[in-house]
Coordinates of N, CA and C in Angstrom, one line a residue:
M1135 N -2.1 7.1 -10.8 CA -1.7 7.4 -12.3 C -0.4 8.4 -12.3
A1136 N -0.2 8.8 -11.3 CA 0.7 10.2 -11.7 C 1.9 9.2 -11.3
T1137 N 2.7 7.4 -10.4 CA 3.6 7.4 -10.4 C 3.3 6.4 -12.1
F1138 N 2.3 5.3 -12.8 CA 2.7 5.1 -14.1 C 2.9 6.4 -15.0
D1139 N 2.3 7.6 -14.9 CA 1.9 8.5 -16.0 C 4.0 9.1 -16.1
A1140 N 4.2 9.2 -14.9 CA 6.2 9.5 -15.0 C 6.8 8.4 -14.7
L1141 N 6.9 7.3 -14.8 CA 7.7 6.8 -15.6 C 7.8 6.6 -17.1
K1142 N 6.1 7.3 -17.8 CA 6.2 6.4 -18.9 C 7.0 7.7 -20.2
T1143 N 6.4 8.8 -19.4 CA 6.4 10.1 -19.5 C 8.2 10.2 -20.2
R1144 N 9.1 9.7 -18.5 CA 10.6 10.1 -18.6 C 11.5 8.7 -19.9
Y1145 N 10.8 7.8 -19.6 CA 11.5 6.5 -20.5 C 10.6 5.8 -20.8
L1146 N 9.7 5.7 -21.3 CA 9.0 5.8 -22.7 C 8.1 6.9 -23.5
P1147 N 8.8 7.7 -24.4 CA 8.3 8.7 -25.3 C 7.0 8.6 -25.7
D1148 N 7.4 8.0 -27.3 CA 6.6 6.9 -27.7 C 6.0 5.7 -27.6
K1149 N 5.6 5.5 -28.9 CA 5.3 3.9 -29.1 C 5.6 3.0 -29.7
N1150 N 6.9 3.8 -30.4 CA 7.6 2.8 -31.6 C 8.9 2.4 -30.4
V1151 N 8.9 2.2 -29.5 CA 9.7 0.9 -29.0 C 10.1 -0.1 -28.9
R1152 N 11.4 -0.8 -29.2 CA 10.7 -1.8 -28.9 C 10.2 -2.8 -28.1
H1153 N 9.1 -3.6 -27.7 CA 8.8 -4.2 -26.9 C 7.8 -2.9 -25.3
F1154 N 7.2 -1.9 -26.2 CA 6.5 -1.4 -25.9 C 5.5 -1.9 -25.1
D1155 N 4.5 -3.9 -25.1 CA 3.8 -3.6 -24.9 C 4.8 -4.1 -23.3
L1156 N 5.4 -4.8 -22.9 CA 6.0 -5.7 -22.4 C 6.4 -4.8 -20.7
I1157 N 7.0 -3.0 -21.5 CA 7.5 -1.9 -20.5 C 6.5 -1.4 -20.2
N1158 N 5.4 -0.7 -20.7 CA 4.1 -0.7 -20.6 C 3.8 -1.1 -18.9
L1159 N 3.8 -2.8 -19.2 CA 2.9 -3.6 -18.6 C 3.8 -3.3 -17.4
S1160 N 5.6 -3.2 -16.9 CA 6.2 -2.9 -16.1 C 5.9 -2.2 -15.5
F1161 N 5.6 -1.0 -15.7 CA 5.8 0.1 -15.5 C 3.6 0.1 -14.6
G1162 N 3.4 -0.5 -15.0 CA 1.9 -0.7 -14.9 C 2.0 -1.3 -13.3
A1163 N 2.6 -2.7 -13.1 CA 3.2 -3.1 -12.5 C 3.8 -2.4 -10.6
V1164 N 4.3 -1.7 -11.5 CA 5.3 -1.0 -10.7 C 4.3 0.8 -10.0
A1165 N 3.3 0.6 -10.7 CA 3.0 1.9 -10.1 C 2.2 1.1 -9.0
G1166 N 1.7 -0.3 -9.3 CA 1.0 -1.0 -8.8 C 1.5 -1.5 -7.2
I1167 N 2.4 -1.6 -7.4 CA 3.3 -1.8 -6.1 C 3.4 -0.5 -5.1
V1168 N 3.8 1.3 -6.2 CA 3.8 1.5 -4.9 C 2.2 2.4 -4.3
S1169 N 1.6 2.3 -5.5 CA 0.7 2.1 -5.3 C -0.3 1.6 -3.5
M1170 N -0.2 0.4 -3.6 CA -0.3 -0.5 -2.6 C 0.3 -0.1 -1.5
T1171 N 1.9 -0.1 -1.8 CA 2.8 0.7 -0.3 C 2.3 1.4 0.4
L1172 N 1.6 2.6 -0.5 CA 1.8 3.6 -0.2 C -0.2 4.1 0.8
T1173 N -0.7 3.1 0.4 CA -2.5 2.8 1.4 C -1.9 1.7 1.9
Y1174 N -1.4 0.6 1.9 CA -1.6 -0.2 3.4 C -1.3 0.0 4.0
P1175 N -1.1 0.8 5.2 CA -1.1 1.5 6.1 C -2.5 1.9 6.9
F1176 N -3.0 2.3 6.0 CA -4.1 3.6 6.2 C -5.4 2.4 5.8
D1177 N -5.7 0.9 5.3 CA -6.3 -0.1 4.9 C -6.1 -1.0 6.3
L1178 N -5.0 -1.0 6.8 CA -4.9 -2.2 7.6 C -5.6 -1.2 9.3
V1179 N -5.1 0.5 9.1 CA -6.1 1.0 10.2 C -7.8 0.9 10.3
K1180 N -8.2 0.8 9.1 CA -9.4 0.7 9.1 C -10.1 -1.0 9.8
R1181 N -9.5 -1.4 8.6 CA -9.5 -3.3 9.1 C -9.8 -3.9 10.9
K1182 N -8.2 -2.4 11.4 CA -8.1 -2.5 12.7 C -10.0 -2.7 12.8
I1183 N -9.8 -1.6 12.8 CA -10.8 -0.6 13.6 C -12.1 -1.6 13.2
Q1184 N -12.8 -1.8 11.9 CA -13.8 -2.6 11.9 C -13.9 -4.2 12.1
L1185 N -12.5 -4.6 12.2 CA -12.7 -6.4 12.9 C -12.7 -6.1 14.8
M1186 N -13.0 -4.4 14.8 CA -13.0 -4.6 16.4 C -14.8 -4.9 16.7
G1187 N -15.9 -4.8 15.8 CA -17.1 -5.8 16.3 C -17.2 -6.8 15.9
I1188 N -16.4 -7.5 15.0 CA -17.1 -8.7 14.8 C -15.4 -9.6 16.0
N1189 N -14.4 -9.2 15.9 CA -13.8 -10.5 16.5 C -13.1 -9.4 18.3
R1190 N -14.0 -10.4 19.3 CA -13.8 -10.7 20.5 C -12.7 -10.9 21.1
H1191 N -11.5 -10.7 20.4 CA -9.9 -11.3 20.6 C -9.4 -10.1 20.1
A1192 N -10.0 -9.3 19.3 CA -9.5 -7.9 18.5 C -9.3 -6.8 19.9
R1193 N -8.4 -6.1 20.0 CA -8.1 -4.8 20.8 C -8.9 -3.8 20.6
N1194 N -9.9 -3.2 21.5 CA -10.2 -2.1 21.2 C -10.1 -0.2 21.2
Y1195 N -10.4 -0.2 20.0 CA -10.1 1.1 20.3 C -10.3 1.8 20.5
S1196 N -10.5 3.6 21.1 CA -11.5 4.1 21.3 C -12.1 5.4 20.3
D1197 N -10.4 5.4 19.2 CA -10.5 6.2 18.3 C -9.8 6.0 17.3
L1198 N -9.5 7.2 16.1 CA -9.0 6.5 14.8 C -7.3 6.5 15.5
M1199 N -7.0 7.9 16.5 CA -5.8 7.8 16.5 C -5.4 6.9 18.0
H1200 N -6.4 6.5 18.8 CA -5.6 4.7 19.5 C -5.0 4.2 18.6
C1201 N -5.6 3.7 17.5 CA -5.4 2.3 17.1 C -4.6 2.6 16.1
V1202 N -3.6 4.8 15.6 CA -2.5 4.1 15.0 C -1.5 4.3 16.5
N1203 N -2.1 5.2 17.3 CA -1.2 5.0 18.1 C -0.9 4.2 19.6
S1204 N -1.5 3.1 19.4 CA -1.1 1.2 19.7 C -0.3 0.5 19.1
I1205 N -0.6 1.0 17.5 CA 0.5 0.5 16.8 C 2.0 0.7 16.1
M1206 N 1.4 1.4 16.9 CA 3.1 2.6 17.0 C 3.3 1.6 18.1
I1207 N 2.8 1.6 19.2 CA 3.7 1.7 20.2 C 3.6 -0.2 20.2
H1208 N 3.1 -0.6 19.9 CA 3.5 -2.0 20.5 C 4.0 -3.1 19.0
E1209 N 3.9 -2.6 18.1 CA 4.6 -2.7 16.6 C 5.4 -2.6 16.4
G1210 N 5.7 -0.9 16.7 CA 6.3 -0.1 15.4 C 6.1 0.0 14.0
P1211 N 7.4 0.9 13.3 CA 6.1 1.2 12.2 C 6.2 0.1 11.4
K1212 N 7.1 -0.6 12.0 CA 7.3 -1.8 10.9 C 5.8 -2.8 11.1
G1213 N 4.8 -2.5 12.1 CA 3.6 -2.7 11.9 C 2.2 -2.1 11.2
F1214 N 2.8 -1.3 11.1 CA 2.1 -0.2 9.9 C 2.1 -1.5 8.8
F1215 N 2.9 -2.2 7.8 CA 3.3 -3.4 6.9 C 3.2 -4.8 7.0
R1216 N 3.4 -5.3 8.4 CA 2.6 -6.2 8.8 C 1.2 -6.2 7.8
G1217 N 1.6 -7.6 6.8 CA 0.6 -8.3 6.6 C 0.7 -8.2 4.8
L1218 N 2.4 -7.2 4.2 CA 2.1 -6.8 3.1 C 2.4 -7.5 2.5
N1219 N 3.3 -8.3 2.5 CA 5.2 -8.9 1.3 C 4.1 -10.3 2.4
P1220 N 4.0 -11.4 0.8 CA 3.7 -12.7 1.2 C 4.3 -13.3 1.6

């Protein structure tokens, strides 16, 4: 909510602006993109740990930090965002 509110406060101070709804929609989309980009690495780590019990081909991790370190070593920083873009 912080990104949306910051954009709205700075660039759209009142509702009497032409194309208010379209601008408001755009701010919501930008806020969603920022939110997804910031939370995706945490979701990826959670997903890898969850899949460990289901998929026999998945890596086995001893704990959360082992998973994070393994991604960093084997895939680099980009590994935390693998699958984010279509």
